[in-house]
Amino acid sequence: HPTLKSDLAALQRAQLIQESGRVPELSMQYFFKSPLIRETVYDSLLTAQRITYHLKAAEYLENMISPDALREYDGMLAYHYRGAGNHRKELFYTFLAAENEHKIYANAEALQDYTRALELLDLLENEIQLKGQNRSIQTQRFEALNGRRQIYFRLGQLEASRADTQALLPLARQMADDPVWLIDALLAQTQVSRDNRQGLTPGLQMAEEALALAQDLGDRRREMQSLNAIADIRFTLNDPGWRELAERALSLAREFGDLRREVYLLLAISGKYGMDDLPRGREYLQEALARSETLNDKATKLPLLQAIGQ
């Protein structure tokens, strides 16, 4: 736009802004040389002006950026929709940003966005009266809590992780007509239960309940996850039955071609044999290493290398 270009050039001559590089699909990016100037300019805008400008910026991004590249701007879109006061749109993009940050181990950013998503869900829940929309709030709350508990765990904030994990179960029971949520909540509890000896028996019961539900649904992936959870707990309880359960889980992973899960299970089985049966453990470890060669996943290869070193 000619006027915009002229204004940007004038601001550069006045040494108020500076180019910071070209952004894909958006041309040149600028920033204020002084944060104080930026804050002063922003604070000088009337509330109505801020809302209008944020909304225009968000809509421009949505309309101008290709769908394939749009996910790179989830955080920016969430920021502008927050400024525009559009809670629903902000929630949508905040959630997408959190999930992407979770995948790439941007833990601090993911934690902030999952927390903001939960705040937005609280706001929206107070506005929504229709039952159908309440289910949407419940499922998104479950996903946000489930994501945040994993981030807390990565960051070593175990009490916070445990609190989010425990909050999943009553939420899942509110959605009892869809057992998938209950299976995921039960399996999450089993991870917490392994932290202490007293929690192993209740954890085993929840894992077995998850397995029964998964089998009733014919959900093979969750059946695999449940078998693995039971195997882990039985191993901790010194029950040799863990071997059969672990092998069943491994067979399921191979059945539907989940290579990452197969490598994880091979590594887990190898670790369980440990010093008691080094040759057998080494067999599983070598197979895990061979299978991991086609995986471009450092998060999977790191524990493999650690196991080999041991």
Short mmCIF file of C-alpha atoms in Angstrom, two decimals, residues 60-267:
data_model
loop_
_atom_site.label_atom_id
_atom_site.label_comp_id
_atom_site.label_asym_id
_atom_site.label_seq_id
_atom_site.Cartn_x
_atom_site.Cartn_y
_atom_site.Cartn_z
CA TYR A 60 -5.31 -9.87 7.14
CA LEU A 61 -3.11 -12.77 8.29
CA GLU A 62 -5.94 -15.27 7.86
CA ASN A 63 -6.76 -14.03 4.37
CA MET A 64 -3.26 -13.47 2.99
CA ILE A 65 -1.29 -16.45 4.29
CA SER A 66 -1.69 -19.83 2.63
CA PRO A 67 -3.31 -22.55 4.79
CA ASP A 68 -0.10 -24.62 4.72
CA ALA A 69 1.94 -21.77 6.20
CA LEU A 70 -0.72 -20.41 8.55
CA ARG A 71 0.30 -22.67 11.45
CA GLU A 72 3.58 -20.75 11.68
CA TYR A 73 1.54 -17.72 12.72
CA ASP A 74 -0.74 -19.32 15.32
CA GLY A 75 0.86 -17.36 18.15
CA MET A 76 0.60 -14.07 16.27
CA LEU A 77 -3.05 -14.72 15.41
CA ALA A 78 -3.83 -15.60 19.03
CA TYR A 79 -2.16 -12.34 20.14
CA HIS A 80 -4.20 -10.21 17.73
CA TYR A 81 -7.50 -11.94 18.50
CA ARG A 82 -6.77 -11.43 22.19
CA GLY A 83 -6.31 -7.72 21.51
CA ALA A 84 -9.53 -7.74 19.51
CA GLY A 85 -11.40 -9.35 22.42
CA ASN A 86 -12.46 -12.39 20.38
CA HIS A 87 -12.13 -15.21 22.94
CA ARG A 88 -13.24 -18.00 20.61
CA LYS A 89 -10.75 -17.17 17.88
CA GLU A 90 -8.01 -16.57 20.44
CA LEU A 91 -8.70 -19.98 21.97
CA PHE A 92 -8.56 -21.68 18.57
CA TYR A 93 -5.14 -20.26 17.70
CA THR A 94 -3.76 -20.50 21.24
CA PHE A 95 -4.56 -24.20 21.26
CA LEU A 96 -2.90 -24.72 17.88
CA ALA A 97 0.18 -22.82 19.03
CA ALA A 98 0.41 -24.88 22.24
CA GLU A 99 0.18 -28.17 20.35
CA ASN A 100 2.88 -27.14 17.89
CA GLU A 101 5.16 -25.93 20.71
CA HIS A 102 4.54 -29.21 22.54
CA LYS A 103 5.73 -31.18 19.50
CA ILE A 104 8.96 -29.21 19.11
CA TYR A 105 9.74 -29.18 22.86
CA ALA A 106 9.25 -25.43 23.25
CA ASN A 107 8.16 -26.17 26.81
CA ALA A 108 8.00 -22.67 28.31
CA GLU A 109 5.89 -21.37 25.43
CA ALA A 110 3.64 -24.45 25.44
CA LEU A 111 3.07 -24.10 29.18
CA GLN A 112 2.06 -20.47 28.78
CA ASP A 113 -0.32 -21.23 25.91
CA TYR A 114 -1.97 -24.27 27.54
CA THR A 115 -2.54 -22.17 30.66
CA ARG A 116 -4.04 -19.35 28.60
CA ALA A 117 -6.27 -21.86 26.79
CA LEU A 118 -7.62 -23.06 30.14
CA GLU A 119 -8.28 -19.45 31.20
CA LEU A 120 -10.20 -18.86 27.97
CA LEU A 121 -12.22 -22.03 28.48
CA ASP A 122 -13.23 -20.73 31.92
CA LEU A 123 -14.41 -17.49 30.31
CA LEU A 124 -16.29 -19.24 27.52
CA GLU A 125 -17.88 -21.78 29.84
CA ASN A 126 -19.58 -18.96 31.71
CA GLU A 127 -20.98 -17.63 28.43
CA ILE A 128 -22.21 -20.91 26.98
CA GLN A 129 -25.57 -22.39 27.90
CA LEU A 130 -26.22 -24.85 25.06
CA LYS A 131 -25.41 -28.45 26.00
CA GLY A 132 -23.78 -29.25 22.68
CA GLN A 133 -21.32 -26.43 23.12
CA ASN A 134 -20.59 -27.52 26.69
CA ARG A 135 -19.23 -30.80 25.33
CA SER A 136 -16.83 -28.84 23.14
CA ILE A 137 -15.62 -26.98 26.23
CA GLN A 138 -15.16 -30.25 28.12
CA THR A 139 -13.15 -31.94 25.39
CA GLN A 140 -10.91 -28.92 24.86
CA ARG A 141 -10.36 -28.61 28.61
CA PHE A 142 -9.35 -32.28 28.70
CA GLU A 143 -6.86 -31.80 25.86
CA ALA A 144 -5.40 -28.66 27.43
CA LEU A 145 -4.97 -30.31 30.84
CA ASN A 146 -3.51 -33.42 29.24
CA GLY A 147 -1.03 -31.36 27.26
CA ARG A 148 -0.07 -29.15 30.18
CA ARG A 149 0.49 -32.08 32.56
CA GLN A 150 3.05 -33.48 30.11
CA ILE A 151 4.83 -30.13 29.87
CA TYR A 152 4.91 -29.80 33.67
CA PHE A 153 6.43 -33.29 33.83
CA ARG A 154 9.11 -32.37 31.29
CA LEU A 155 9.97 -29.29 33.34
CA GLY A 156 10.24 -31.33 36.55
CA GLN A 157 7.19 -29.65 38.12
CA LEU A 158 5.81 -32.95 39.35
CA GLU A 159 3.18 -31.67 41.80
CA ALA A 160 1.64 -29.45 39.13
CA SER A 161 1.73 -32.35 36.66
CA ARG A 162 0.03 -34.61 39.19
CA ALA A 163 -2.71 -32.05 39.86
CA ASP A 164 -3.55 -31.72 36.15
CA THR A 165 -3.47 -35.51 35.75
CA GLN A 166 -5.88 -36.04 38.63
CA ALA A 167 -8.24 -33.40 37.19
CA LEU A 168 -8.64 -35.49 34.02
CA LEU A 169 -10.56 -38.34 35.64
CA PRO A 170 -13.65 -36.47 36.94
CA LEU A 171 -13.75 -34.53 33.68
CA ALA A 172 -13.71 -37.77 31.66
CA ARG A 173 -16.52 -39.22 33.79
CA GLN A 174 -18.67 -36.21 32.83
CA MET A 175 -18.32 -37.44 29.22
CA ALA A 176 -19.21 -41.04 30.07
CA ASP A 177 -21.09 -41.54 26.79
CA ASP A 178 -17.70 -41.53 25.01
CA PRO A 179 -15.34 -44.00 26.78
CA VAL A 180 -12.28 -42.81 24.84
CA TRP A 181 -11.86 -39.90 27.24
CA LEU A 182 -12.09 -42.22 30.24
CA ILE A 183 -9.49 -44.59 28.78
CA ASP A 184 -7.04 -41.72 28.30
CA ALA A 185 -7.73 -40.38 31.79
CA LEU A 186 -7.24 -43.81 33.39
CA LEU A 187 -3.96 -44.34 31.55
CA ALA A 188 -2.75 -40.93 32.66
CA GLN A 189 -3.49 -41.87 36.29
CA THR A 190 -1.35 -45.01 35.98
CA GLN A 191 1.68 -42.83 35.22
CA VAL A 192 1.13 -40.92 38.47
CA SER A 193 0.48 -44.10 40.45
CA ARG A 194 3.94 -45.47 39.70
CA ASP A 195 5.52 -42.67 41.73
CA ASN A 196 4.94 -44.57 44.97
CA ARG A 197 4.50 -48.20 46.00
CA GLN A 198 1.07 -47.59 47.54
CA GLY A 199 -0.27 -46.34 44.22
CA LEU A 200 0.68 -49.44 42.23
CA THR A 201 -2.38 -51.55 43.03
CA PRO A 202 -4.92 -48.77 42.29
CA GLY A 203 -2.88 -47.96 39.18
CA LEU A 204 -3.05 -51.55 38.03
CA GLN A 205 -6.82 -51.59 38.50
CA MET A 206 -7.19 -48.43 36.42
CA ALA A 207 -4.95 -49.81 33.67
CA GLU A 208 -7.02 -53.00 33.56
CA GLU A 209 -10.22 -50.94 33.40
CA ALA A 210 -8.73 -48.99 30.50
CA LEU A 211 -7.82 -52.24 28.75
CA ALA A 212 -11.36 -53.62 29.10
CA LEU A 213 -12.85 -50.40 27.72
CA ALA A 214 -10.41 -50.33 24.80
CA GLN A 215 -11.18 -53.94 23.91
CA ASP A 216 -14.93 -53.28 24.08
CA LEU A 217 -14.48 -50.36 21.70
CA GLY A 218 -12.14 -52.28 19.41
CA ASP A 219 -9.61 -49.46 19.84
CA ARG A 220 -6.34 -51.27 19.13
CA ARG A 221 -4.06 -48.33 19.84
CA ARG A 222 -5.48 -47.73 23.27
CA GLU A 223 -5.46 -51.47 23.86
CA MET A 224 -1.71 -51.37 23.14
CA GLN A 225 -1.20 -48.45 25.52
CA SER A 226 -3.19 -50.22 28.23
CA LEU A 227 -1.21 -53.45 27.84
CA ASN A 228 2.02 -51.49 28.13
CA ALA A 229 0.80 -49.71 31.28
CA ILE A 230 -0.18 -53.03 32.88
CA ALA A 231 3.18 -54.56 31.91
CA ASP A 232 5.06 -51.65 33.50
CA ILE A 233 3.18 -51.97 36.78
CA ARG A 234 3.44 -55.77 36.88
CA PHE A 235 7.18 -55.49 36.28
CA THR A 236 7.46 -53.08 39.23
CA LEU A 237 5.49 -55.59 41.32
CA ASN A 238 7.97 -58.34 40.28
CA ASP A 239 5.24 -60.22 38.42
CA PRO A 240 6.79 -62.22 35.53
CA GLY A 241 3.50 -61.88 33.65
CA TRP A 242 4.78 -58.53 32.38
CA ARG A 243 6.62 -60.28 29.53
CA GLU A 244 3.51 -61.62 27.82
CA LEU A 245 1.71 -58.28 28.16
CA ALA A 246 4.68 -56.35 26.77
CA GLU A 247 4.96 -58.72 23.81
CA ARG A 248 1.24 -58.31 23.08
CA ALA A 249 1.65 -54.54 23.10
CA LEU A 250 4.67 -54.83 20.79
CA SER A 251 2.72 -57.08 18.41
CA LEU A 252 -0.07 -54.50 18.21
CA ALA A 253 2.41 -51.69 17.47
CA ARG A 254 3.77 -53.73 14.59
CA GLU A 255 0.26 -54.61 13.42
CA PHE A 256 -0.65 -51.01 12.63
CA GLY A 257 2.85 -49.88 11.70
CA ASP A 258 3.52 -47.46 14.55
CA LEU A 259 7.31 -47.46 14.25
CA ARG A 260 7.93 -44.87 16.95
CA ARG A 261 5.86 -46.82 19.46
CA GLU A 262 7.52 -50.08 18.39
CA VAL A 263 10.98 -48.62 19.07
CA TYR A 264 9.80 -47.29 22.43
CA LEU A 265 8.41 -50.69 23.44
CA LEU A 266 11.55 -52.54 22.31
CA LEU A 267 13.64 -50.17 24.40
#
